[in-house]
Amino acid sequence: MELKGEITTVIFQNEINSYTIAEMYADEIDGQDSNSIIIVGYMPFVTQGDELKIIGKFVEHREYGRQFRVETFEKLMPQTLEALEKYLANGTIKGIGKSTAKRIVDTFGEDTINVIKFQPLKLGSIRGITKSKALEISESFIEHWEMWQIVGFLEKFGIGAENAKKVYDKFGVGAIEQIQANPYELIDIVRGIDFKQIDKMAIDIGIDINNEKRIKSCIKYALLKITQNGHCCTLKDNLIEYVKTLLGVEQEYVENSIINLKVAEEIYEEERENGDRWIYLGAFYRTEMNIAKKILYLDNAKNLKYIKNIDVELKKNEFLDDISLSEKQKDAIRAVNDNNVTIITGGPGTGKTTIIKSIIEIYEARKNKVVLCAPTGRAAKRMTETTGREASTLHRLLEIGKFDEDVYLKNNVEYQSTPIDADLIIVDEMSMVDIFLMNYLVSSIYQGTKLILVGDIDQLPSVGPGSVLKDLIDSEKIATIHLDKVFRQAAKSKIVVNAHRVNNGEDFITKEEIEKDSKDDFFVINETNPTKVLAQISSLCTGRLKNYGDYDFFSNIQILTPTKKGMLGTKELNGYLQQILNPYSETKAEKHSNGVVFRVGDRIMQIKNNYDIYWEKCDDETKNGTGVFNGEIGTITAIIENEKKVEIKFDDDKMAWYDFSELEQIEHSYAITIHKSQGSEYDVVIMCVPKVAPVLLTRNILYTGITRAKELLIIIGDRNIVNFMIQNVDSKKRNTGLKFKLGGKE
């Protein structure tokens, strides 16, 4: 339905995406005059006193009652002099307060808007308005007028109001004219926008189907789209066919546009040994090239940290730590000694941590500075716990400021790397590192520093583009030690044994194969009914595991699932688990945000990088800093209504404060996806296996989930689906070129 009225109060407005909750005094609803209603939706540039025409529907919110959900809206010029005066006085227009607004309307009456827009110098006849102030008032008024027009203009082409602010920030006052000249520029601004939507808009306003801007834009769109699935490049023939089909143009037009984009260095073409031609967006090609150049530069430098009698040092280390290193572990440490860049890879229980600890001790004894790091906060914390040395996230180590990937990709902005003060750098969980983070890392290492990369290539690949660890190993240009022996102590764990069996495509260990002294740490509950799966999860989280250890959900247990959707997806599970584990209480403060209730005591996860948020950490001394990054988990410790802040204590003991407007950056983490769990370990993992799309039921997802558990793993789901996962090898090879650029053979 359509309503018209005045915004009387703006209750909440998200500064980032313009999601707004406001009170509106509607002119008429269902034949009744003058009704005050709550409206919600994406409404950029809306302020108190605005006259709006809104289109949407009434919905019943379970917490807040009846609301009008706005699908589209249009700002209206004030229809009466009284309304116009109120609008001019509401603080939106620079240089106009209440008294000035009254004088302007009293002087010019019905002609007020025309004077402000087209004859601003006439305002100088009013006391207190100078020539410069008159021009400022006119400029501010026109700017806001343009904002209104952008919203309406984009709505006509199905582009939501939440994107209007981005468009205005990019183009300013002349936005509509620039978009009409080249609608395809919107693809560079609005992330995730549908090319077909923009293309239809362009055709509707008269752009020719063979227009080069159209074809170039489609080429770049196609290349950007494949990177969202982890690829860095695509075969030239496939790209041409895709663009031809999508646009309905002849091949020669596509080929000519590819040539012109190559000349402008917006894209690159790479011919490989087998004759295949691969096309990259410029930023991806240059990033791979830089990684390859820097890695080889580091590796080929003089080995300044070489230890002549390394075997003597190994024996000394074994004696001091009362350990016995396997020959493969010794080979790994020798490789680190012989090379400036070394890769150590292997599954759980193969001795990676022991190698890292030995490397640290051997090199620190010779006064070398060893720096430890990992891609995520939890992985860094785990590294600290296992080695007894402080480990940092890569973001913090590299002092990465606001890294706007969109800007980096579109404008190829060069960044300033911060050199790392270290003799040795050890990076754990390398399978999670994408090409952009790797580029930062290798650009920040002094020649002569040793780089040790540790990881498990059978886990899930990085969320971002590339397969850095795999490409480095496959190139055979970097010294690599493959650890494949499971140590006797680790082999007593059915978690470790079954992880390796899954990785080899084998079923779980049977009762007959279990050794007598094996740990009772792995269970499978065969359950096909989702409701009964929920009941099992509830029981396990609320005391049933006491027989196996003193496990508390908030301290020890994590629920994992492959999916976000459905009854056994993270969204539903988190709502269900919150009711069980942290229910409503009059003594607990809570905050409603975007349809979710955040409550003191809730487990939450940061879901995007925030480089600016302030935090403090109090241990032996108070530390402080800025930055909380994607994947960090914490607990809500306070909700302060009068300050509009939420206090969160993260698992690494830092305390951060979020404004209410920043709550879209967090979500509940009673249950998280297996993808999000990578790099972390938990005492107890309860992994549910629902019936979802096969793309989420792969061997490496199951393997990654299993390897998150330290002490106890319980898999709940249909045993047939689990068997399917074991056999469903993820065949989605990522298209990358780092291996080729390093000189590896195809």
XYZ file of C-alpha atoms in Angstrom:
746
model
C 0.000 0.000 0.000
C 0.993 3.644 -0.451
C 1.061 6.199 2.371
C 2.027 9.850 2.655
C 3.062 11.711 5.768
C 5.678 13.519 7.827
C 8.604 11.987 9.739
C 8.124 13.133 13.331
C 11.017 11.219 14.933
C 14.004 9.266 13.620
C 14.419 6.516 16.222
C 17.435 4.807 14.640
C 19.479 5.198 11.459
C 22.439 3.010 10.550
C 25.232 5.231 9.263
C 26.635 2.506 7.022
C 23.611 1.100 5.182
C 20.948 3.727 6.093
C 18.578 1.190 7.670
C 16.093 3.437 9.453
C 13.412 3.125 12.127
C 11.228 6.201 12.346
C 7.859 7.467 13.546
C 5.665 8.909 10.810
C 2.442 10.877 11.033
C 0.523 9.476 8.059
C -2.125 11.603 6.319
C -4.608 8.776 5.939
C -4.699 5.017 6.580
C -7.646 2.883 5.528
C -9.857 5.953 5.356
C -8.888 7.170 8.828
C -7.304 10.604 9.168
C -3.915 11.191 10.792
C -2.258 8.099 12.196
C 1.110 7.817 13.937
C 2.951 4.675 12.753
C 6.423 3.118 13.000
C 8.151 2.671 9.632
C 11.271 0.584 8.974
C 13.491 0.113 5.920
C 16.484 1.426 3.996
C 15.896 5.197 3.811
C 19.067 7.230 3.194
C 18.955 11.002 3.650
C 15.684 10.876 5.632
C 15.488 13.266 8.587
C 12.919 14.547 11.035
C 10.393 16.843 9.345
C 10.663 15.214 5.894
C 7.495 14.634 3.887
C 7.514 11.122 2.370
C 5.486 8.971 0.046
C 6.167 5.368 1.066
C 5.205 2.057 -0.532
C 5.270 -1.177 1.439
C 3.128 -3.194 3.818
C 2.243 -3.547 7.470
C 3.953 -6.411 9.308
C 3.640 -7.709 12.854
C 6.993 -7.783 14.678
C 7.040 -10.309 17.510
C 8.778 -7.846 19.848
C 7.671 -4.406 18.630
C 4.215 -5.048 17.258
C 2.761 -3.433 14.133
C 5.247 -1.752 11.774
C 5.171 -0.542 8.179
C 7.999 -2.123 6.184
C 9.076 0.348 3.485
C 9.996 -1.186 0.132
C 10.373 2.092 -1.783
C 10.017 5.717 -0.825
C 10.025 9.164 -2.354
C 10.712 12.462 -0.631
C 8.097 15.115 -1.312
C 8.594 18.830 -1.341
C 6.686 20.374 1.595
C 3.148 21.076 0.430
C 2.374 24.050 2.724
C 4.330 27.103 3.818
C 4.187 25.846 7.395
C 5.695 22.497 6.352
C 8.307 24.263 4.207
C 9.381 26.434 7.124
C 9.646 23.358 9.350
C 11.749 21.558 6.721
C 14.161 24.474 6.254
C 14.547 24.775 10.031
C 15.253 21.092 10.783
C 19.032 21.438 10.441
C 19.372 19.682 7.092
C 20.179 22.819 5.090
C 23.464 24.494 6.072
C 23.153 28.091 7.208
C 19.458 28.020 8.114
C 18.120 27.945 11.666
C 14.578 28.392 12.931
C 14.514 32.196 12.839
C 16.206 32.376 9.407
C 13.775 29.806 7.995
C 10.829 31.887 9.224
C 12.207 35.077 7.673
C 12.835 33.352 4.299
C 9.325 31.864 4.088
C 7.692 35.082 5.291
C 9.578 37.045 2.619
C 9.223 34.809 -0.429
C 6.152 32.713 0.382
C 5.151 30.315 -2.431
C 8.254 31.360 -4.417
C 10.696 30.246 -1.667
C 11.957 27.055 -3.360
C 12.393 28.773 -6.720
C 14.424 31.566 -5.099
C 16.692 29.185 -3.175
C 17.348 27.012 -6.235
C 17.609 29.527 -9.047
C 17.929 33.036 -7.595
C 19.911 32.574 -4.359
C 21.311 36.115 -4.327
C 17.789 37.382 -3.540
C 18.256 35.789 -0.101
C 20.749 38.575 0.605
C 17.816 40.943 1.182
C 17.132 39.134 4.465
C 18.906 40.347 7.577
C 21.824 38.107 8.531
C 22.269 36.465 5.107
C 25.418 37.564 3.263
C 26.134 36.823 -0.387
C 28.410 33.887 0.508
C 25.869 32.528 2.978
C 23.101 32.779 0.360
C 25.173 30.725 -2.072
C 25.947 28.193 0.689
C 22.224 27.819 1.456
C 21.417 27.292 -2.216
C 24.236 24.769 -2.679
C 23.163 22.773 0.385
C 19.512 22.801 -0.699
C 20.370 21.607 -4.234
C 22.667 18.906 -2.828
C 19.842 17.465 -0.757
C 17.466 17.810 -3.674
C 19.906 15.702 -5.750
C 19.996 13.063 -3.027
C 16.228 12.733 -3.223
C 16.340 12.431 -7.000
C 18.998 9.680 -6.869
C 16.812 7.493 -4.654
C 13.840 7.855 -7.003
C 15.977 7.405 -10.115
C 17.571 4.171 -8.906
C 14.272 2.778 -7.620
C 12.880 2.917 -11.176
C 15.523 0.389 -12.183
C 15.077 -1.907 -9.198
C 18.158 -0.689 -7.313
C 17.331 -0.382 -3.620
C 17.525 2.787 -1.575
C 20.305 1.271 0.559
C 22.668 1.848 -2.401
C 21.688 5.463 -3.080
C 24.126 6.880 -0.509
C 27.044 4.975 -2.076
C 26.130 6.404 -5.469
C 25.916 9.937 -4.130
C 29.217 9.603 -2.233
C 30.882 8.534 -5.490
C 29.356 10.981 -7.989
C 27.996 13.871 -5.940
C 25.512 16.373 -7.351
C 25.779 15.244 -10.988
C 25.147 11.569 -10.186
C 22.061 11.077 -12.361
C 23.687 12.631 -15.439
C 26.810 10.471 -15.000
C 24.764 7.301 -14.563
C 22.689 8.107 -17.632
C 25.906 8.565 -19.611
C 27.289 5.238 -18.383
C 25.027 3.118 -16.117
C 27.706 0.419 -16.016
C 29.707 2.520 -13.556
C 27.186 1.364 -10.939
C 28.777 -2.096 -11.055
C 31.961 -0.588 -9.611
C 30.039 1.000 -6.737
C 27.276 -1.385 -5.705
C 28.775 -4.676 -4.571
C 26.878 -7.780 -5.614
C 24.653 -5.914 -8.059
C 23.172 -7.950 -10.907
C 24.732 -7.044 -14.257
C 21.511 -7.899 -16.082
C 19.706 -5.299 -13.970
C 22.167 -2.569 -14.925
C 22.232 -3.719 -18.531
C 18.435 -3.483 -18.798
C 18.611 0.006 -17.326
C 21.238 0.998 -19.910
C 19.270 -0.431 -22.833
C 16.107 1.297 -21.566
C 17.817 4.689 -21.690
C 19.095 4.062 -25.220
C 22.612 2.607 -25.010
C 23.433 0.541 -28.111
C 23.931 -3.193 -27.598
C 27.388 -3.008 -29.237
C 28.491 -0.053 -27.099
C 32.072 -0.660 -25.971
C 31.359 0.560 -22.433
C 28.704 -2.149 -22.202
C 31.009 -4.917 -23.391
C 33.994 -3.799 -21.297
C 31.821 -3.586 -18.220
C 30.478 -7.094 -18.799
C 34.015 -8.470 -19.156
C 35.102 -6.913 -15.859
C 31.867 -8.001 -14.190
C 32.424 -11.617 -15.310
C 35.999 -11.581 -14.007
C 34.958 -10.096 -10.680
C 32.148 -12.654 -10.375
C 34.523 -15.625 -10.692
C 36.769 -14.190 -7.964
C 33.835 -14.374 -5.543
C 34.182 -18.168 -5.837
C 37.885 -18.062 -5.037
C 39.239 -17.985 -8.601
C 41.857 -15.484 -9.761
C 41.421 -15.912 -13.513
C 39.433 -17.674 -16.217
C 40.130 -19.206 -19.615
C 39.899 -16.625 -22.390
C 37.619 -18.801 -24.542
C 35.207 -19.314 -21.633
C 35.150 -15.580 -20.914
C 34.389 -14.712 -24.543
C 31.594 -17.279 -24.709
C 30.047 -16.026 -21.461
C 30.074 -12.372 -22.555
C 28.762 -13.193 -26.051
C 25.862 -15.171 -24.608
C 24.990 -12.667 -21.893
C 25.067 -9.616 -24.161
C 23.958 -11.117 -27.474
C 26.901 -9.587 -29.376
C 29.323 -10.905 -31.995
C 32.654 -12.358 -30.909
C 34.734 -9.682 -32.660
C 33.242 -6.982 -30.416
C 34.224 -8.947 -27.293
C 37.740 -9.608 -28.602
C 38.229 -5.914 -29.464
C 37.116 -4.891 -25.961
C 39.525 -7.412 -24.413
C 42.356 -5.885 -26.471
C 41.448 -2.359 -25.345
C 41.176 -3.410 -21.690
C 44.607 -5.040 -21.963
C 46.092 -1.870 -23.455
C 44.675 0.093 -20.490
C 46.111 -2.608 -18.143
C 42.686 -3.127 -16.593
C 42.987 -6.823 -17.479
C 45.905 -9.114 -18.298
C 46.259 -12.160 -20.526
C 48.641 -14.957 -19.548
C 49.653 -17.723 -21.963
C 50.873 -20.873 -20.258
C 53.073 -23.735 -21.425
C 50.166 -25.841 -22.689
C 48.897 -22.979 -24.858
C 45.938 -22.071 -22.629
C 45.256 -18.345 -22.344
C 44.012 -17.026 -19.006
C 42.448 -13.621 -18.357
C 42.817 -11.713 -15.057
C 41.550 -8.482 -13.593
C 44.592 -6.238 -13.256
C 44.742 -6.297 -9.458
C 44.690 -10.114 -9.302
C 47.409 -10.540 -11.919
C 49.702 -7.976 -10.304
C 49.113 -9.484 -6.865
C 50.112 -12.984 -8.018
C 53.140 -11.556 -9.824
C 54.278 -9.706 -6.729
C 53.877 -12.759 -4.477
C 55.930 -14.902 -6.878
C 58.646 -12.254 -7.254
C 58.910 -11.583 -3.506
C 58.878 -15.264 -2.464
C 61.676 -16.142 -4.886
C 63.575 -12.983 -3.896
C 63.394 -13.961 -0.216
C 64.256 -17.600 -0.847
C 67.233 -16.856 -3.092
C 68.773 -14.297 -0.723
C 71.904 -15.131 1.257
C 71.104 -17.516 4.125
C 72.156 -15.208 6.959
C 70.652 -17.337 9.751
C 72.298 -20.622 8.704
C 73.443 -22.821 11.615
C 76.519 -24.890 10.733
C 76.082 -27.685 13.271
C 72.311 -28.039 13.132
C 72.350 -31.719 14.153
C 74.226 -30.787 17.337
C 71.528 -28.206 18.059
C 68.816 -30.791 17.412
C 70.329 -33.205 19.940
C 70.695 -30.424 22.479
C 67.052 -29.445 21.953
C 65.875 -33.056 22.398
C 67.862 -33.339 25.641
C 66.624 -30.047 27.108
C 62.967 -30.706 26.241
C 63.154 -34.447 26.990
C 61.678 -35.322 23.592
C 62.575 -37.594 20.728
C 62.084 -36.024 17.296
C 61.226 -38.273 14.369
C 63.484 -38.206 11.322
C 60.768 -36.312 9.392
C 60.581 -33.671 12.127
C 64.364 -33.315 12.040
C 64.192 -32.997 8.239
C 61.709 -30.143 8.658
C 64.049 -28.261 11.002
C 67.021 -28.943 8.681
C 64.967 -27.575 5.765
C 64.283 -24.397 7.742
C 68.032 -24.107 8.354
C 68.950 -24.711 4.703
C 66.325 -22.426 3.144
C 64.978 -18.939 3.669
C 61.418 -20.013 2.814
C 60.089 -23.380 4.026
C 56.669 -25.046 4.030
C 55.663 -27.600 6.667
C 52.389 -29.359 5.925
C 50.480 -32.223 7.502
C 47.270 -33.265 9.203
C 46.451 -33.476 12.934
C 48.800 -35.436 15.174
C 51.722 -35.336 12.730
C 53.959 -33.198 14.938
C 53.715 -29.695 13.472
C 53.494 -28.012 16.887
C 56.566 -29.861 18.213
C 58.536 -28.708 15.161
C 57.462 -25.089 15.684
C 58.471 -25.191 19.364
C 61.854 -26.713 18.510
C 62.517 -24.093 15.809
C 61.691 -21.308 18.262
C 63.993 -22.687 20.961
C 66.922 -23.405 18.625
C 66.893 -19.965 17.002
C 66.065 -17.984 20.139
C 69.054 -19.627 21.855
C 71.182 -17.940 19.169
C 69.583 -14.536 19.939
C 67.341 -14.559 16.860
C 63.975 -12.811 17.071
C 61.130 -15.195 16.172
C 57.712 -13.766 15.301
C 54.600 -15.981 15.367
C 51.367 -15.186 13.546
C 48.153 -16.671 12.144
C 45.243 -15.400 10.013
C 42.629 -15.243 12.808
C 42.479 -14.221 16.447
C 41.567 -17.698 17.664
C 44.335 -19.335 15.609
C 46.840 -16.832 17.021
C 45.596 -17.500 20.563
C 45.931 -21.260 20.032
C 49.469 -20.749 18.717
C 50.289 -18.768 21.862
C 48.898 -21.540 24.083
C 50.788 -24.367 22.332
C 54.153 -22.593 22.057
C 54.193 -20.424 25.167
C 55.168 -17.439 22.980
C 53.020 -14.459 22.015
C 51.417 -14.849 18.568
C 49.660 -12.130 16.611
C 47.050 -12.023 13.880
C 48.482 -11.193 10.469
C 46.359 -8.052 10.337
C 47.820 -6.768 13.572
C 51.373 -7.836 12.761
C 51.245 -6.114 9.380
C 49.510 -3.074 10.859
C 46.992 -3.235 8.061
C 44.837 -0.151 8.232
C 41.535 0.247 6.472
C 41.960 -2.173 3.583
C 39.107 -1.387 1.222
C 39.159 -4.356 -1.119
C 36.697 -2.675 -3.485
C 39.004 0.322 -3.907
C 42.031 -1.934 -4.231
C 40.387 -3.998 -6.955
C 38.840 -1.157 -8.939
C 41.513 1.520 -8.699
C 44.568 -0.643 -8.112
C 45.604 1.486 -5.144
C 49.124 0.745 -3.970
C 49.520 0.256 -0.244
C 52.368 0.945 2.154
C 53.528 -2.199 3.917
C 55.065 -2.047 7.400
C 58.392 -3.963 7.564
C 58.396 -6.741 10.158
C 61.230 -6.675 12.695
C 62.106 -10.380 12.805
C 64.800 -12.938 12.028
C 62.257 -15.735 11.594
C 58.529 -15.456 10.851
C 56.328 -18.506 11.431
C 52.811 -18.398 9.947
C 50.331 -21.050 11.098
C 47.034 -22.035 9.377
C 48.401 -20.967 5.999
C 45.535 -22.627 4.114
C 43.362 -19.692 5.251
C 45.597 -17.016 3.678
C 44.348 -15.536 0.385
C 46.435 -13.763 -2.262
C 45.827 -10.260 -0.908
C 46.897 -11.091 2.644
C 49.887 -13.041 1.309
C 50.857 -10.051 -0.802
C 50.864 -7.843 2.292
C 52.989 -10.403 4.142
C 55.719 -10.952 1.546
C 55.899 -7.208 0.869
C 56.668 -6.637 4.563
C 59.596 -9.033 5.032
C 63.222 -7.922 4.981
C 65.641 -9.819 2.756
C 67.481 -12.313 4.959
C 64.483 -13.059 7.202
C 63.424 -16.701 7.259
C 59.763 -17.431 6.481
C 58.177 -20.694 7.686
C 54.674 -21.462 6.418
C 52.725 -24.115 8.334
C 49.358 -25.530 7.315
C 47.122 -28.363 6.195
C 46.216 -28.219 2.489
C 43.361 -30.694 2.985
C 41.344 -28.192 4.991
C 38.968 -25.701 3.407
C 40.641 -23.088 1.183
C 40.739 -19.393 2.045
C 37.518 -17.390 1.940
C 39.246 -14.853 -0.294
C 40.639 -15.613 -3.768
C 43.533 -17.938 -4.498
C 44.975 -21.176 -3.149
C 48.288 -19.811 -1.935
C 49.587 -22.710 0.159
C 48.635 -25.336 -2.427
C 50.146 -23.339 -5.308
C 53.416 -22.814 -3.430
C 53.669 -26.556 -2.705
C 52.654 -27.627 -6.223
C 55.221 -25.317 -7.816
C 58.004 -27.440 -6.241
C 60.080 -24.247 -6.021
C 59.805 -23.933 -2.245
C 61.308 -26.489 0.180
C 58.364 -28.490 1.521
C 58.182 -31.145 4.218
C 55.081 -33.358 4.123
C 54.319 -34.861 7.543
C 52.330 -38.062 7.113
C 53.117 -40.086 10.226
C 50.595 -39.901 13.067
C 52.446 -40.117 16.354
C 51.660 -42.900 18.803
C 50.097 -40.589 21.399
C 47.955 -38.841 18.778
C 46.944 -42.212 17.298
C 45.162 -43.023 20.560
C 42.647 -40.325 19.675
C 39.794 -41.523 17.488
C 39.342 -37.869 16.444
C 42.828 -37.861 14.890
C 42.547 -41.357 13.404
C 39.150 -40.673 11.862
C 40.284 -37.312 10.476
C 43.032 -39.084 8.548
C 40.665 -41.848 7.459
C 38.162 -39.309 6.121
C 40.964 -37.516 4.318
C 41.859 -40.800 2.632
C 38.230 -41.476 1.658
C 37.804 -44.232 4.271
C 34.957 -44.809 6.706
C 35.342 -44.202 10.434
C 37.319 -46.689 12.478
C 35.328 -49.733 13.612
C 35.130 -51.187 17.131
C 37.299 -54.098 16.040
C 40.064 -51.742 14.843
C 40.163 -49.605 17.979
C 43.243 -50.099 20.128
C 42.653 -50.992 23.767
C 44.066 -47.787 25.193
C 42.313 -45.479 22.717
C 40.484 -42.408 23.986
C 36.699 -42.452 24.027
C 36.541 -39.116 22.222
C 34.557 -39.680 18.998
C 30.827 -40.426 18.644
C 28.331 -40.526 15.800
C 24.612 -40.223 16.572
C 22.592 -41.467 13.617
C 19.494 -39.253 13.504
C 17.474 -38.283 10.418
C 14.757 -36.170 12.053
C 15.836 -32.470 12.386
C 13.586 -31.945 15.434
C 15.232 -34.884 17.198
C 18.662 -33.535 16.197
C 17.742 -30.290 17.997
C 16.686 -32.272 21.061
C 20.035 -34.114 21.042
C 21.941 -30.820 20.758
C 19.925 -29.324 23.611
C 20.596 -32.319 25.837
C 24.333 -32.341 25.056
C 24.656 -28.612 25.749
C 22.849 -28.669 29.096
C 24.653 -31.218 31.231
C 24.601 -34.560 29.420
C 28.364 -34.386 28.810
C 29.222 -34.147 32.525
C 30.099 -37.857 32.453
C 32.886 -37.124 29.950
C 34.380 -34.063 31.597
C 33.525 -30.894 33.429
C 32.288 -29.263 30.228
C 30.414 -25.965 30.284
C 28.885 -24.735 27.047
C 30.268 -21.205 27.234
C 33.773 -22.363 28.132
C 34.239 -25.594 26.210
C 31.546 -26.448 23.641
C 30.996 -25.243 20.072
C 28.184 -26.214 17.690
C 29.221 -26.500 14.035
C 27.061 -26.875 10.935
C 27.825 -26.692 7.205
C 25.026 -24.220 6.453
C 23.478 -20.903 7.485
C 19.951 -21.807 6.352
C 17.246 -24.194 7.519
C 16.301 -25.655 10.885
C 19.889 -26.853 11.428
C 21.553 -23.772 9.958
C 23.308 -21.161 12.082
C 20.450 -18.648 12.050
C 17.801 -21.014 13.464
C 20.233 -22.843 15.737
C 21.422 -19.605 17.328
C 17.869 -18.519 18.127
C 17.080 -21.950 19.544
C 20.269 -22.174 21.622
C 19.906 -18.642 22.968
C 16.479 -19.562 24.378
C 17.958 -22.634 26.077
C 21.336 -21.336 27.226
C 20.727 -17.628 27.788
C 16.958 -17.072 28.035
C 15.161 -13.808 28.730
C 15.588 -12.524 32.260
C 14.456 -9.317 33.930
C 17.958 -8.992 35.364
C 19.694 -9.136 31.960
C 19.812 -6.111 29.681
C 19.088 -6.706 26.015
C 19.110 -4.783 22.754
C 16.958 -5.462 19.691
C 18.805 -4.866 16.428
C 17.801 -5.759 12.867
C 15.370 -8.452 13.994
C 17.802 -10.049 16.473
C 17.889 -9.823 20.276
C 21.347 -9.342 21.777
C 21.444 -10.104 25.498
C 24.095 -9.895 28.215
C 25.767 -13.307 28.312
C 25.336 -14.016 24.580
C 28.188 -15.556 22.615
C 28.857 -13.473 19.517
C 31.190 -13.378 16.520
C 32.582 -10.380 14.654
C 31.609 -10.879 10.989
C 33.557 -8.092 9.266
C 36.876 -6.347 9.765
C 36.602 -3.192 11.867
C 39.960 -1.447 11.894
C 38.854 1.484 14.058
C 37.031 0.029 17.067
C 38.851 0.734 20.350
C 39.708 -2.028 22.836
C 41.523 -2.489 26.137
C 43.115 -5.565 27.669
C 44.011 -5.794 31.351
C 46.443 -8.467 32.544
C 49.770 -7.605 34.156
C 49.441 -4.160 32.628
C 46.721 -2.376 30.689
C 47.107 -2.584 26.924
C 44.956 -0.885 24.344
C 44.612 -0.659 20.605
C 42.168 -0.600 17.720
C 40.758 -3.267 15.456
C 38.525 -6.317 15.792
C 38.556 -8.707 12.852
C 36.254 -11.103 11.046
C 35.882 -14.401 12.951
C 36.806 -13.182 16.451
C 34.474 -14.582 19.127
C 33.450 -12.989 22.407
C 30.740 -12.570 25.046
C 28.419 -9.623 25.637
C 29.223 -8.424 29.159
C 27.089 -5.264 29.330
C 24.457 -3.297 27.413
C 24.458 0.366 28.427
C 21.205 1.920 27.228
C 21.903 5.550 28.159
C 25.257 5.472 26.339
C 23.856 3.363 23.474
C 26.786 0.958 23.759
C 27.370 -2.787 24.011
C 30.429 -4.071 25.892
C 32.006 -7.261 24.530
C 34.854 -9.307 26.000
C 36.633 -11.316 23.315
C 38.316 -14.685 23.793
C 41.779 -13.095 23.806
C 40.612 -11.012 26.827
C 40.347 -7.683 25.041
C 37.305 -5.562 25.884
C 35.632 -3.522 23.130
C 32.658 -1.142 23.075
C 30.183 -1.096 20.183
C 27.725 1.695 19.424
C 24.180 0.453 18.823
C 24.649 1.538 15.192
C 27.529 -0.981 14.834
C 25.632 -4.110 15.857
C 25.267 -5.342 12.264
C 28.971 -6.235 12.598
C 28.246 -9.051 15.065
C 26.065 -12.154 15.121
C 25.361 -14.898 17.630
C 27.924 -17.698 17.717
C 26.318 -20.457 19.784
C 26.428 -22.214 16.407
C 28.795 -21.236 13.586
C 29.499 -22.624 10.128
C 32.398 -25.018 9.632
C 33.899 -22.417 7.278
C 33.909 -19.853 10.102
C 35.471 -22.346 12.527
C 38.624 -22.806 10.480
C 41.745 -21.822 12.380
C 40.083 -22.513 15.722
C 40.024 -25.456 18.116
C 37.437 -26.245 20.786
C 37.483 -28.737 23.654
C 34.158 -30.179 22.492
C 32.653 -29.970 19.020
C 29.062 -30.973 18.301
C 28.747 -31.117 14.523
C 25.319 -31.520 12.980
C 25.049 -32.850 9.440
C 21.729 -31.788 7.878
C 20.440 -32.611 4.431
C 21.610 -29.610 2.389
C 23.084 -28.909 -1.055
C 25.920 -31.317 -2.038
C 28.288 -28.358 -2.400
C 28.171 -28.079 1.424
C 28.524 -31.824 1.984
C 32.104 -32.386 0.909
C 35.010 -34.347 2.295
C 37.096 -31.296 3.169
C 34.169 -29.692 5.033
C 33.750 -32.866 7.124
C 37.529 -33.123 7.617
C 37.796 -29.490 8.691
C 34.910 -29.908 11.148
C 36.444 -33.029 12.700
C 39.846 -31.395 13.138
C 38.347 -28.504 15.163
C 37.807 -30.819 18.187
C 40.537 -31.233 20.815
C 38.963 -33.532 23.428
C 35.542 -34.707 22.254
C 33.686 -34.803 18.934
C 30.028 -35.712 18.447
C 28.561 -35.880 14.934
C 24.752 -35.831 14.771
C 22.919 -36.534 11.536
C 21.922 -39.050 8.914
C 24.737 -41.611 8.657
C 24.079 -41.901 4.918
C 24.807 -38.179 4.501
C 28.028 -38.555 6.513
C 29.058 -41.434 4.223
C 28.258 -39.253 1.204
C 30.519 -36.499 2.561
C 33.418 -38.920 2.962
C 33.183 -39.868 -0.718
C 32.249 -36.419 -2.081
C 35.694 -35.097 -2.984
C 35.481 -31.363 -3.583
C 36.555 -31.170 -7.210
C 36.174 -27.391 -7.515
C 39.768 -26.585 -8.411
C 40.459 -22.889 -8.118
C 41.757 -21.195 -11.246
C 44.963 -19.489 -10.173
C 48.349 -18.718 -11.709
C 50.721 -18.423 -8.771
C 52.189 -21.872 -9.424
C 52.893 -20.929 -13.059
C 54.421 -17.568 -12.096
C 56.761 -19.340 -9.689
C 57.992 -21.487 -12.565
C 56.059 -24.629 -11.700
C 55.101 -26.992 -14.514
C 51.494 -27.345 -15.618
